[in-house]
C-alpha positions as CSV (number, residue, x, y, z in Angstrom):
1,M,-0.1,0.2,-0.3
2,S,1.4,3.3,-0.8
3,Y,2.5,6.1,1.8
4,Q,-1.4,7.4,-0.1
5,V,-3.5,5.5,-0.2
6,G,-2.5,4.9,3.7
7,T,-3.2,8.8,4.1
8,D,-6.3,9.4,2.5
9,R,-8.2,6.2,4.0
10,F,-5.9,7.4,7.5
11,I,-7.8,10.6,6.5
12,N,-11.2,9.7,5.3
13,D,-11.6,7.1,9.0
14,L,-11.0,10.0,10.8
15,E,-13.7,12.0,8.9
16,R,-15.9,9.1,9.5
17,V,-15.7,9.1,13.5
18,A,-15.1,13.1,13.1
19,Q,-18.9,12.6,11.3
20,V,-20.0,10.1,13.7
21,R,-19.0,12.3,16.3
22,S,-21.3,15.5,15.3
23,E,-24.1,13.3,15.2
24,I,-23.9,11.8,18.1
25,S,-23.0,15.1,19.5
26,V,-26.0,16.4,18.0
27,C,-28.0,13.6,19.3
28,L,-26.5,14.2,22.7
29,R,-27.3,18.4,22.7
30,A,-30.8,17.3,21.7
31,I,-31.7,14.4,24.3
32,A,-30.3,17.5,26.6
33,D,-32.3,20.2,25.6
34,T,-35.5,18.2,25.0
35,I,-35.2,16.9,28.3
36,N,-34.7,20.8,29.7
37,Q,-37.5,21.9,28.6
38,A,-39.9,19.2,29.2
39,E,-38.4,20.5,32.9
40,L,-39.1,23.9,32.4
41,D,-42.3,22.8,30.6
42,G,-44.2,20.9,34.1
43,D,-43.9,23.5,36.0
44,T,-46.8,24.5,35.0
45,S,-48.1,20.8,34.2
46,S,-48.1,18.0,36.9
47,G,-44.0,19.1,37.9
48,K,-40.5,18.6,37.2
49,L,-39.7,15.0,37.1
50,S,-36.1,16.8,38.5
51,L,-33.4,14.3,35.5
52,A,-30.7,18.1,36.1
53,R,-28.0,15.3,36.9
54,D,-28.4,13.2,32.8
55,I,-29.4,17.7,31.8
56,E,-26.0,17.9,33.5
57,D,-24.1,14.6,32.2
58,I,-25.1,15.2,28.0
59,T,-24.5,18.7,27.8
60,V,-20.7,17.9,29.8
61,A,-20.7,14.8,26.9
62,S,-21.9,16.7,23.8
63,K,-19.3,18.8,25.0
64,N,-16.2,17.1,24.6
65,L,-17.7,16.0,21.7
66,S,-18.0,18.8,19.3
67,Q,-14.4,19.5,20.2
68,G,-12.8,16.2,20.2
69,V,-9.5,15.8,19.1
70,F,-6.7,11.9,19.0
71,R,-3.8,13.8,20.9
72,L,-0.7,12.6,20.1
73,L,2.8,13.2,22.3
74,V,6.1,13.0,20.4
75,L,8.9,12.3,23.3
76,G,12.7,11.6,22.2
77,D,15.9,12.3,23.2
78,M,18.0,15.4,20.4
79,K,18.7,14.2,17.7
80,R,17.1,11.4,17.2
81,G,15.6,13.3,14.2
82,K,11.5,14.3,16.3
83,S,11.4,17.7,14.1
84,T,12.0,15.7,10.8
85,F,10.1,12.9,11.9
86,L,6.4,15.3,11.7
87,N,7.3,17.4,8.7
88,A,7.4,14.4,7.1
89,L,3.8,13.2,8.4
90,I,2.3,16.5,8.6
91,G,3.6,17.5,5.3
92,E,5.7,20.3,6.0
93,N,9.0,21.6,6.3
94,L,6.9,23.7,8.8
95,L,8.9,22.4,12.3
96,P,12.4,24.3,12.6
97,S,14.1,21.2,12.4
98,D,17.6,22.1,14.4
99,V,15.1,24.1,17.3
100,N,17.7,22.0,20.3
101,P,14.9,20.8,22.9
102,C,17.2,22.9,25.6
103,T,14.8,25.6,24.9
104,A,12.0,23.2,26.3
105,V,9.5,24.9,24.4
106,L,6.4,22.6,24.1
107,T,5.0,22.8,20.7
108,I,1.4,22.0,20.3
109,L,0.4,21.7,17.0
110,R,-2.8,22.2,16.3
111,Y,-6.1,22.8,13.0
112,G,-6.8,26.6,12.3
113,A,-7.6,28.4,9.6
114,E,-4.7,30.3,9.3
115,K,-1.4,30.7,10.2
116,K,-0.2,31.2,13.7
117,V,1.6,30.4,17.0
118,T,0.8,31.5,20.1
119,V,3.3,31.6,23.2
120,H,1.6,30.7,26.7
121,F,3.2,32.4,29.7
122,N,3.3,30.6,33.2
123,D,3.6,34.0,34.7
124,G,0.6,35.6,33.8
125,K,1.3,37.4,31.1
126,N,-0.8,37.7,28.8
127,P,-0.3,34.9,25.8
128,Q,1.7,36.6,23.0
129,P,0.3,36.1,19.0
130,L,4.0,35.4,16.6
131,D,4.2,34.9,12.8
132,F,6.5,31.5,12.4
133,Q,9.5,33.5,10.9
134,S,9.5,35.3,14.7
135,F,8.5,32.5,16.4
136,K,11.4,30.8,15.6
137,Y,14.3,33.3,15.2
138,K,13.0,34.2,19.0
139,Y,12.9,30.3,20.4
140,T,15.8,28.8,18.3
141,I,18.3,28.8,20.7
142,D,22.6,27.9,20.0
143,P,23.2,25.2,19.3
144,A,26.5,25.9,22.5
145,E,24.2,28.6,24.1
146,A,22.3,25.4,24.8
147,K,25.2,22.9,25.4
148,K,26.0,25.9,28.8
149,L,22.1,26.6,29.6
150,E,22.2,22.4,30.1
151,Q,25.5,22.4,32.1
152,E,24.3,25.5,34.6
153,Q,20.8,23.4,34.8
154,K,19.2,26.6,33.6
155,Q,16.2,26.9,31.0
156,A,17.2,29.0,28.1
157,F,13.3,29.8,28.0
158,P,11.5,29.6,32.5
159,D,8.8,31.8,31.3
160,V,7.0,29.9,29.0
161,D,4.9,27.4,29.2
162,Y,4.1,26.2,25.9
163,A,3.7,26.9,22.3
164,V,0.1,26.6,20.1
165,V,0.6,25.9,16.6
166,E,-1.7,26.3,14.3
167,Y,-1.7,25.5,11.1
168,P,-4.5,24.2,8.0
169,L,-3.3,20.7,7.0
170,A,-5.9,17.3,6.8
171,L,-4.7,16.0,9.3
172,L,-5.2,19.1,12.5
173,E,-7.7,19.2,10.3
174,K,-10.2,15.5,10.3
175,G,-8.9,16.2,14.9
176,I,-4.7,14.8,14.9
177,E,-3.2,17.2,17.7
178,I,0.3,16.7,17.8
179,V,2.4,18.0,21.3
180,D,6.3,18.0,20.4
181,S,8.5,18.4,24.2
182,P,11.6,18.8,24.8
183,G,14.5,16.1,24.3
184,L,14.6,13.7,27.3
185,N,18.6,14.4,28.5
186,D,17.2,17.7,29.4
187,T,16.8,18.3,32.7
188,E,15.5,16.6,35.3
189,S,13.0,19.5,36.1
190,R,12.5,19.9,32.7
191,N,11.3,16.0,31.9
192,E,8.8,16.2,34.5
193,L,7.6,19.1,32.1
194,S,6.7,16.0,29.2
195,L,5.6,13.7,32.3
196,G,2.5,15.8,32.6
197,Y,1.6,15.0,28.6
198,V,2.6,11.5,29.0
199,N,-1.7,10.7,30.9
200,N,-3.1,12.9,28.9
201,C,-2.9,12.1,25.5
202,H,-4.3,8.5,24.1
203,A,-1.3,7.9,21.9
204,I,2.9,8.7,22.7
205,L,5.6,8.3,20.4
206,F,8.6,7.5,20.6
207,V,11.3,9.0,17.8
208,M,14.9,7.3,18.7
209,R,17.2,6.4,15.7
210,A,18.7,3.5,14.4
211,S,22.0,5.3,14.5
212,Q,22.1,5.4,18.4
213,P,19.9,2.0,19.8
214,C,18.5,1.9,23.3
215,T,20.2,4.5,24.5
216,L,20.9,5.0,28.8
217,G,18.9,8.0,29.0
218,E,15.8,6.4,26.0
219,R,16.4,3.2,28.2
220,R,15.7,5.2,31.7
221,Y,13.1,7.5,30.5
222,L,10.9,4.4,29.7
223,E,11.8,2.6,32.6
224,N,10.3,5.2,34.7
225,Y,7.9,7.2,32.9
226,I,6.7,4.5,30.4
227,K,6.9,0.8,32.0
228,G,3.4,-0.7,34.2
229,R,1.4,3.0,33.1
230,G,-0.5,0.7,31.0
231,L,0.0,3.8,27.7
232,T,0.0,3.1,24.0
233,V,3.5,3.3,22.7
234,F,4.2,3.7,19.1
235,F,8.0,3.4,19.0
236,L,9.9,4.4,15.3
237,I,13.0,3.9,14.7
238,N,15.1,6.5,12.2
239,A,17.1,7.1,10.1
240,W,16.8,3.9,9.4
241,D,18.1,4.5,5.8
242,Q,21.6,5.2,8.0
243,V,21.7,1.3,8.4
244,K,23.4,0.9,5.0
245,E,25.1,4.4,4.9
246,S,26.7,3.5,7.8
247,L,28.5,-0.3,5.5
248,I,31.8,0.0,3.7
249,D,30.4,-1.3,1.0
250,P,26.4,-0.2,0.7
251,D,25.9,-2.3,-2.1
252,D,27.1,-5.7,0.0
253,V,22.7,-7.1,0.1
254,E,24.3,-9.8,3.3
255,D,26.1,-7.5,4.5
256,L,23.5,-4.5,5.5
257,A,21.1,-7.8,5.8
258,A,23.2,-8.8,9.1
259,A,23.8,-5.3,10.3
260,E,20.1,-5.4,10.1
261,E,19.4,-8.3,12.1
262,R,21.3,-7.4,14.6
263,L,20.0,-4.0,14.7
264,R,16.6,-5.7,15.1
265,Q,17.8,-8.3,17.9
266,V,19.1,-4.9,20.1
267,F,15.5,-2.8,19.6
268,K,14.2,-5.8,20.4
269,A,15.6,-7.1,23.3
270,N,14.9,-3.7,25.1
271,L,11.0,-2.7,24.0
272,A,9.5,-5.5,23.5
273,E,8.1,-5.2,26.8
274,Y,6.6,-2.3,26.0
275,C,4.4,-4.5,23.3
276,Y,1.7,-6.2,25.3
277,V,-1.7,-5.1,25.5
278,D,-3.6,-7.1,27.6
279,G,-1.6,-10.3,27.2
280,Q,-1.1,-9.9,24.2
281,D,3.1,-9.3,21.6
282,V,2.5,-6.6,19.3
283,Y,5.4,-5.8,18.4
284,E,5.3,-5.0,14.9
285,E,1.9,-2.9,15.5
286,R,4.2,-1.2,17.3
287,V,7.4,-0.9,16.0
288,F,8.2,0.6,12.8
289,E,12.1,1.3,10.6
290,L,11.4,5.1,9.5
291,S,13.2,7.2,7.0
292,S,11.5,10.4,7.3
293,I,14.3,12.1,5.8
294,Q,13.9,10.8,3.1
295,A,9.4,11.0,3.3
296,L,10.0,14.8,3.3
297,R,11.8,15.1,0.3
298,R,9.8,12.6,-1.7
299,R,6.4,14.9,-0.3
300,L,7.5,18.3,-0.7
301,K,9.0,17.5,-4.5
302,N,5.5,16.3,-4.5
303,P,2.4,15.5,-1.8
304,Q,0.9,13.1,-3.2
305,A,5.0,10.6,-3.2
306,D,4.9,6.8,-2.8
307,L,7.1,7.2,0.2
308,G,7.0,2.9,0.2
309,G,10.2,1.8,1.7
310,T,10.5,5.0,4.0
311,G,8.6,2.5,6.8
312,F,5.4,5.4,6.4
313,P,2.8,3.7,5.2
314,P,2.8,0.4,7.7
315,F,3.1,3.2,10.9
316,M,0.7,5.5,9.6
317,G,-1.2,2.2,9.1
318,S,-1.3,0.6,12.7
319,L,-1.5,4.5,13.6
320,N,-5.1,5.0,11.7
321,T,-5.6,0.6,13.3
322,F,-5.7,2.4,16.9
323,L,-6.7,5.5,16.1
324,T,-9.6,5.4,14.7
325,R,-10.8,1.6,15.6
326,E,-10.0,0.3,18.9
327,R,-9.9,3.7,21.1
328,A,-12.9,6.7,19.2
329,I,-15.1,3.4,19.3
330,A,-14.2,3.1,23.1
331,E,-14.8,6.8,24.2
332,L,-18.2,6.2,21.5
333,R,-19.2,3.1,24.1
334,Q,-18.4,6.0,26.7
335,V,-21.2,8.4,25.9
336,R,-23.4,5.7,24.1
337,T,-23.8,3.9,28.1
338,L,-24.2,7.9,29.1
339,A,-27.3,8.1,26.5
340,R,-28.8,4.8,27.5
341,Q,-28.7,5.5,30.7
342,A,-30.1,9.2,30.5
343,V,-32.9,7.6,27.9
344,N,-33.5,4.7,30.4
345,N,-33.8,7.9,33.7
346,T,-36.9,9.6,31.7
347,R,-38.4,6.1,30.9
348,E,-38.3,5.5,34.6
349,A,-39.1,9.0,35.5
350,I,-42.5,8.8,33.4
351,D,-43.0,6.1,34.6
352,R,-43.3,6.7,38.2
353,R,-45.1,10.2,37.0
354,I,-48.5,8.5,35.1
355,P,-49.6,6.0,37.1
356,L,-50.1,9.0,40.5
357,L,-51.6,11.8,38.0
358,D,-54.4,9.9,39.6
359,Q,-54.1,10.2,43.5
360,D,-56.0,12.8,44.4
361,V,-53.2,14.6,46.8
362,N,-53.7,12.6,50.1
363,E,-53.6,10.0,49.0
364,L,-49.9,11.0,47.0
365,K,-49.2,11.8,49.9
366,K,-50.2,9.0,52.3
367,R,-47.7,7.2,49.6
368,I,-45.7,9.4,49.5
369,D,-44.8,9.3,53.7
370,S,-45.0,5.3,53.0
371,V,-41.9,5.4,51.2
372,E,-39.3,7.6,53.4
373,P,-37.7,4.0,55.2
374,E,-36.5,2.7,51.9
375,F,-35.3,7.2,50.9
376,T,-33.3,5.9,55.1
377,K,-32.1,2.2,52.7
378,L,-30.2,4.7,49.6
379,N,-29.1,7.3,52.3
380,N,-28.1,4.4,54.6
381,I,-26.3,2.5,50.9
382,G,-24.8,5.5,50.5
383,D,-23.2,6.2,53.8
384,Q,-21.6,2.5,53.5
385,F,-19.7,3.0,50.4
386,Q,-18.6,6.6,51.6
387,K,-17.5,4.8,54.6
388,E,-15.8,2.0,52.2
389,I,-13.6,5.2,50.8
390,I,-12.6,6.7,53.8
391,S,-11.6,3.6,55.0
392,T,-9.3,2.7,51.4
393,R,-8.2,6.6,51.5
394,D,-6.3,6.1,55.0
395,N,-5.0,2.7,54.7
396,Q,-3.6,3.4,51.3
397,A,-2.3,7.1,52.6
398,R,-0.3,5.3,55.5
399,T,0.8,2.7,54.3
400,I,2.1,4.3,51.1
401,S,3.3,7.1,52.9
402,E,5.9,4.2,55.4
403,S,6.3,2.3,52.7
404,F,8.1,6.0,51.1
405,R,9.5,6.4,54.2
406,G,11.1,3.5,54.2
407,Y,12.4,3.2,51.6
408,V,13.6,6.5,51.7
409,L,16.0,5.4,55.0
410,N,17.3,2.7,52.7
411,L,18.6,3.7,50.2
412,G,22.1,3.8,52.0
413,N,22.1,-0.1,51.8
414,T,21.9,-0.5,48.6
415,F,24.1,3.2,47.6
416,E,27.3,1.5,46.3
417,N,26.2,-0.5,44.2
418,D,23.2,1.9,42.8
419,F,25.5,4.6,41.9
420,L,28.1,3.3,40.6
421,R,26.4,4.1,36.1
422,Y,25.3,7.5,37.6
423,Q,28.9,8.9,39.1
424,P,31.0,11.0,36.1
425,E,34.0,10.1,34.4
426,L,36.7,9.8,37.5
427,N,39.5,11.6,35.8
428,L,41.4,13.2,39.5
429,L,43.3,15.8,37.9
430,D,39.9,17.0,36.5
431,F,38.8,17.1,39.9
432,L,42.2,18.9,41.5
433,S,42.9,21.6,38.8
434,S,40.3,24.7,39.9
435,G,39.6,25.5,36.5
436,K,37.9,22.2,35.9
437,R,36.4,21.6,38.7
438,E,33.0,23.5,38.3
439,A,32.3,21.3,35.8
440,F,33.2,18.2,37.5
441,N,31.1,19.2,40.6
442,I,27.5,20.0,37.9
443,A,28.4,16.3,36.2
444,L,28.5,14.7,39.8
445,Q,25.3,16.5,40.5
446,K,23.8,15.7,37.2
447,G,23.9,11.8,37.8
448,F,22.9,12.3,42.0
449,E,20.1,14.1,40.5
450,Q,19.5,11.2,38.0
451,Y,19.7,8.6,40.4
452,I,17.2,10.1,42.5
453,T,14.5,10.4,39.6
454,D,15.3,6.6,38.9
455,K,15.1,5.3,42.5
456,F,12.3,7.5,43.4
457,A,10.5,6.7,39.9
458,A,11.1,3.1,40.5
459,W,8.9,3.0,43.6
460,T,6.3,5.2,42.3
461,L,5.1,2.5,40.3
462,T,5.0,0.8,43.0
463,A,2.7,2.7,45.1
464,E,0.5,3.1,41.5
465,K,-0.7,-0.1,41.2
466,D,-1.2,0.0,45.0
467,I,-3.6,2.9,44.2
468,N,-4.5,1.2,41.6
469,L,-5.6,-2.1,43.5
470,A,-8.0,-0.6,46.2
471,F,-10.0,1.3,43.0
472,K,-10.4,-1.9,41.4
473,E,-11.1,-2.7,44.7
474,L,-13.6,0.8,45.3
475,S,-15.3,-0.7,41.5
476,R,-16.6,-4.0,42.5
477,S,-17.6,-2.8,45.9
478,A,-19.5,-0.2,44.2
479,A,-21.6,-2.0,42.2
480,Q,-22.6,-3.9,44.9
481,Y,-23.7,-1.3,46.4
482,G,-25.3,0.3,43.2
483,A,-27.7,-3.0,43.0
484,S,-28.2,-2.7,46.4
485,Y,-29.5,1.0,45.8
486,S,-31.4,-0.2,42.7
487,Q,-33.7,-3.1,44.8
488,V,-33.8,-0.5,46.8
489,T,-35.1,2.3,44.2
490,D,-37.5,-1.0,42.2
491,Q,-39.1,-0.9,46.3
492,I,-40.2,2.4,45.6
493,T,-41.6,2.7,42.3
494,E,-43.4,-0.6,43.1
495,K,-45.4,0.8,46.5
496,L,-45.7,4.1,44.7
497,T,-47.6,2.9,40.8
498,G,-48.7,0.0,42.7
499,N,-46.8,-2.0,39.6
500,K,-44.2,-3.7,39.3
501,V,-40.6,-3.6,37.9
502,R,-39.4,-5.7,35.4
503,V,-36.2,-5.5,35.9
504,N,-33.6,-5.9,32.9
505,T,-31.9,-10.1,33.5
506,N,-30.1,-10.4,29.9
507,S,-28.7,-6.3,30.4
508,T,-24.7,-6.6,30.3
509,T,-22.7,-4.2,32.9
510,E,-22.2,-1.2,30.7
511,D,-26.3,-1.3,30.2
512,D,-27.7,-2.9,33.9
513,N,-29.8,-1.0,35.9
514,S,-27.3,0.7,38.0
515,P,-27.5,4.2,38.5
516,G,-25.4,6.4,37.0
517,W,-23.4,7.0,40.3
518,A,-22.1,3.7,40.4
519,K,-21.2,3.7,37.2
520,W,-19.1,6.8,37.4
521,A,-17.3,5.2,40.7
522,M,-17.0,1.9,39.3
523,G,-15.2,3.8,35.9
524,L,-17.8,3.2,32.6
525,L,-17.9,6.9,32.4
526,S,-16.2,9.4,32.0
527,L,-17.3,13.2,30.8
528,S,-13.3,14.9,30.3
529,R,-10.1,13.8,30.9
530,G,-6.8,16.4,31.4
531,N,-7.5,20.1,29.8
532,L,-4.5,20.2,27.9
533,A,-3.8,23.7,26.9
534,G,-8.2,23.9,26.6
535,V,-8.7,21.3,25.2
536,A,-10.5,18.1,27.3
537,L,-10.1,14.3,26.7
538,A,-12.4,11.7,26.9
539,S,-11.5,8.7,29.6
540,A,-12.5,5.9,31.7
541,G,-13.3,6.2,34.2
542,F,-11.6,8.4,37.0
543,D,-8.4,10.0,36.6
544,W,-6.5,10.1,39.6
545,K,-3.6,9.7,38.4
546,N,-3.0,13.4,37.1
547,I,-3.8,14.5,41.2
548,L,-1.0,12.2,42.3
549,L,0.9,13.5,39.6
550,N,0.6,17.0,40.9
551,Y,1.7,15.3,44.9
552,F,5.0,12.7,43.6
553,T,6.6,15.5,40.8
554,V,6.2,18.1,44.5
555,I,8.8,14.8,46.0
556,G,10.2,14.2,42.8
557,V,12.1,17.1,42.2
558,G,11.2,19.5,44.5
559,G,12.6,18.0,47.9
560,L,15.3,15.8,47.9
561,I,17.9,16.1,43.9
562,T,18.0,20.1,45.5
563,A,18.8,19.5,49.6
564,V,21.1,17.5,48.8
565,T,23.4,17.8,46.6
566,G,22.8,21.4,47.9
567,I,24.7,19.6,51.3
568,F,27.4,17.0,50.2
569,L,28.4,18.0,47.4
570,G,31.0,20.7,49.1
571,P,32.4,16.9,51.7
572,I,32.5,15.5,48.6
573,G,34.8,17.9,47.2
574,F,37.0,18.4,50.2
575,A,37.2,14.4,50.5
576,L,38.9,13.8,47.5
577,L,41.1,16.7,47.8
578,G,42.5,15.3,50.9
579,L,43.1,12.4,48.6
580,G,46.2,14.5,47.5
581,V,48.5,14.1,44.3
582,G,49.3,10.0,45.5
583,F,46.4,8.5,45.0
584,L,45.7,9.2,41.8
585,Q,44.5,5.8,40.7
586,A,40.5,6.4,39.3
587,D,40.1,3.2,41.0
588,Q,40.6,4.7,44.3
589,A,39.3,8.1,43.6
590,R,35.7,6.9,42.4
591,K,35.5,4.2,46.6
592,E,35.9,7.7,48.2
593,L,34.1,9.4,46.1
594,V,30.3,6.2,47.2
595,K,31.7,6.5,50.1
596,T,31.8,10.2,50.5
597,A,28.3,10.6,49.3
598,K,26.9,7.4,50.3
599,K,28.3,8.6,54.8
600,E,26.6,12.8,53.3
601,L,23.6,11.0,51.3
602,V,22.3,8.4,54.6
603,K,22.9,11.4,57.3
604,Y,20.2,14.0,55.5
605,L,17.5,10.8,54.8
606,P,16.1,10.2,57.7
607,Q,15.1,14.3,57.6
608,V,14.4,13.3,53.1
609,A,12.0,10.9,54.9
610,H,10.3,13.5,58.0
611,E,9.9,16.5,55.6
612,Q,8.4,14.2,52.6
613,S,6.3,11.2,53.8
614,P,3.7,14.1,54.6
615,I,3.2,15.7,51.4
616,V,3.1,10.9,49.9
617,Y,0.7,10.8,52.7
618,E,-1.8,13.6,51.0
619,G,-1.4,13.2,47.6
620,V,-2.9,9.5,48.2
621,K,-5.2,11.3,50.4
622,Q,-6.0,13.6,47.7
623,C,-6.7,11.2,45.2
624,F,-9.7,9.1,47.6
625,D,-11.1,12.6,48.8
626,D,-11.6,13.1,45.4
627,Y,-13.2,10.7,44.6
628,E,-15.8,9.4,47.3
629,R,-15.7,13.8,47.4
630,E,-17.9,13.2,43.8
631,V,-19.5,9.4,44.3
632,S,-20.7,11.3,48.3
633,K,-22.1,14.1,45.4
634,R,-23.5,11.9,43.3
635,I,-25.6,9.6,45.7
636,N,-26.2,13.0,47.0
637,D,-27.8,14.0,43.4
638,D,-29.8,10.9,43.0
639,I,-31.7,10.8,47.4
640,K,-32.8,14.6,46.3
641,S,-33.8,14.5,42.3
642,R,-36.1,11.5,43.2
643,K,-37.8,12.5,47.2
644,S,-38.5,16.7,44.8
645,E,-39.5,14.6,41.8
646,L,-43.1,13.7,44.1
647,D,-43.0,16.7,45.7
648,N,-43.0,18.7,42.7
649,L,-46.0,16.7,41.7
650,L,-47.5,16.7,45.0
651,Q,-46.8,21.2,44.9
652,Q,-48.5,21.1,41.7
653,K,-51.4,19.1,42.4
654,A,-52.5,20.6,45.7
655,T,-51.9,24.8,43.6
656,R,-53.5,23.4,40.8
657,E,-55.8,21.3,38.4
658,I,-53.6,18.3,36.2
659,N,-55.9,17.8,32.4
660,R,-54.6,13.9,32.7
661,D,-54.5,13.3,29.0
662,K,-52.8,16.7,28.5
663,E,-50.4,15.4,30.2
664,L,-49.9,12.1,28.7
665,N,-49.5,12.9,25.8
666,R,-46.5,15.7,26.4
667,L,-44.9,12.3,28.7
668,K,-45.3,10.5,25.9
669,T,-44.1,13.0,23.8
670,L,-41.4,13.7,25.8
671,Q,-40.5,10.3,26.0
672,E,-40.5,8.9,21.6
673,T,-38.2,12.5,21.6
674,V,-35.9,11.4,23.6
675,I,-35.5,8.0,22.8
676,A,-35.7,8.6,18.9
677,Q,-32.8,10.1,19.6
678,L,-30.9,7.7,21.4
679,Q,-32.0,5.4,17.9
680,K,-30.5,7.6,15.9
681,I,-26.8,7.2,18.6
682,E,-27.1,3.9,18.2
683,A,-27.4,3.5,14.7
684,A,-23.9,5.8,13.8
685,Y,-22.1,3.7,16.1
686,S,-24.1,0.2,15.1
687,N,-22.6,1.4,11.8
688,L,-19.7,2.2,12.9
689,L,-18.4,-0.8,14.2
690,A,-20.3,-1.9,10.8
691,Y,-17.7,-0.4,8.3
692,Y,-14.3,-1.3,10.6
693,S,-15.9,-5.4,10.7
């Protein structure tokens, strides 16, 4: 398949998804407007049905769908050809390929009718619009200056948050948004900048280079920020054409095949563990050998050029499958569940209302009073679930903060072995030379920074797994509490109407009669995720990771690295100076360095554990507090709406004569209208499934 055929198919598929998103968004808006109008009309008839929560959720879902994008985060070390790859992907020489990542200007590429750049600041300044040339000139720095800034641990543009590049390109117009991050071997603090975006994207495009297979920096980043986090990563091995160019005889077919096979084995050994989805090996659908410069040259000459042999056609096909089939369908399935729930809630409210229209005020009041014990049961179920969440919160916060404390205090036990790979290449003569001592100290500080970051990332992954298990357990509890809650609400309906409630025993978990709050608590519904540069993403379930990230970032960089390095660099220097010129052996100096570093580190560890473990405790607590707050609000809203639905009817009956036939017709029209919109949503979703099957 040629690149153009693949690109055309990708754009067509994106267009199809965008159309379905738009259709369903319109239907959701129609459902919300219809219910809202019915609620307003209820004031002059039998009263509101108290469906405010459904109106709110459906409105948010409609807005998210209408603004929906597929966000791709591009990661990669410097000099991996990220900008060349992006230019080849979009088919224009748009991004400056000579921008050094030490600028740390994170760039978001999205559709705009006109070409423009807007720089956003983090110090309260108004966003700055720029033309492309000004942007490239102002935010490109000389490589020598970039190197100097990196050594000094400084940012070139510390006041810049991110830049948005808008461009009228078909790929972007159909719903692709690209986030181009700074390089991986930037400072650790700037790696945290990219980390916030990792959790807020649909897929990561990790750009590597064939001539530098799986460097230590790349392996560290994958280990620290990608491993075990359920992220979808496409590994793009750039400059694959240079494998041939590096051979003594580029025309030797056997030598080329052998060289390529050796490289493939190196990459597979390092990347295979990141290419499993639900136990399935998807390496072939996630790792691609690219020649971006060749692809870009061809596309600049002819946008319709055949890119066979550059690796782009199979990559685009795999990315298309993932985005427009797997992710789009998962997103739309959630929205369909939300629509079914809103329509079902409306139908149930109408079914409760109609039998009560014939009751006089006294009989109605008597029936409402008779269900007070059931409402008490609903409150009790909510209270029980709330207590379980709080108990889980306290256990997790205590256990994980104690785990952190123990982990920090034990760092000294393995320091001598662990730190070996981080210490700078030691030339004691360099250190004794005052002119080179500063460079040595900077290298040592960076090594220690990397050591702390790696150790902390390893602990964080364990903590995240524990929290994830706790939320899974709460999800199971939510299903059980939801089932009990539904039994009680059925009893309320039966007592009020005198009619037996029919229960659908064949429904799936997504479409069972669990109340909406339980579906949310079980992770079946999510209305938004991580608002990034003004655009929110739909995701599955409660997004606790971003809450945790805000706390753990504080510990990871601010709490440990700065304080510790500031304390122990001095004593290490004195220890090395004390060796004197007679001890120039690197091995002896290296041992002395590690020994002194350990001695100084161990002194400080109790203080680190004492100061930082409360931050860990608060971070974990905040995750569960936010979850409990939302669950409790949704339960309370549901109980209040059920009560107010009855109170509204009672008040209307007490103050006016209700025209029964007219009201039956109004309620019937409401039900038919929302069901018709739901049927359109079902059809749009089914048609998309059929298209891909």
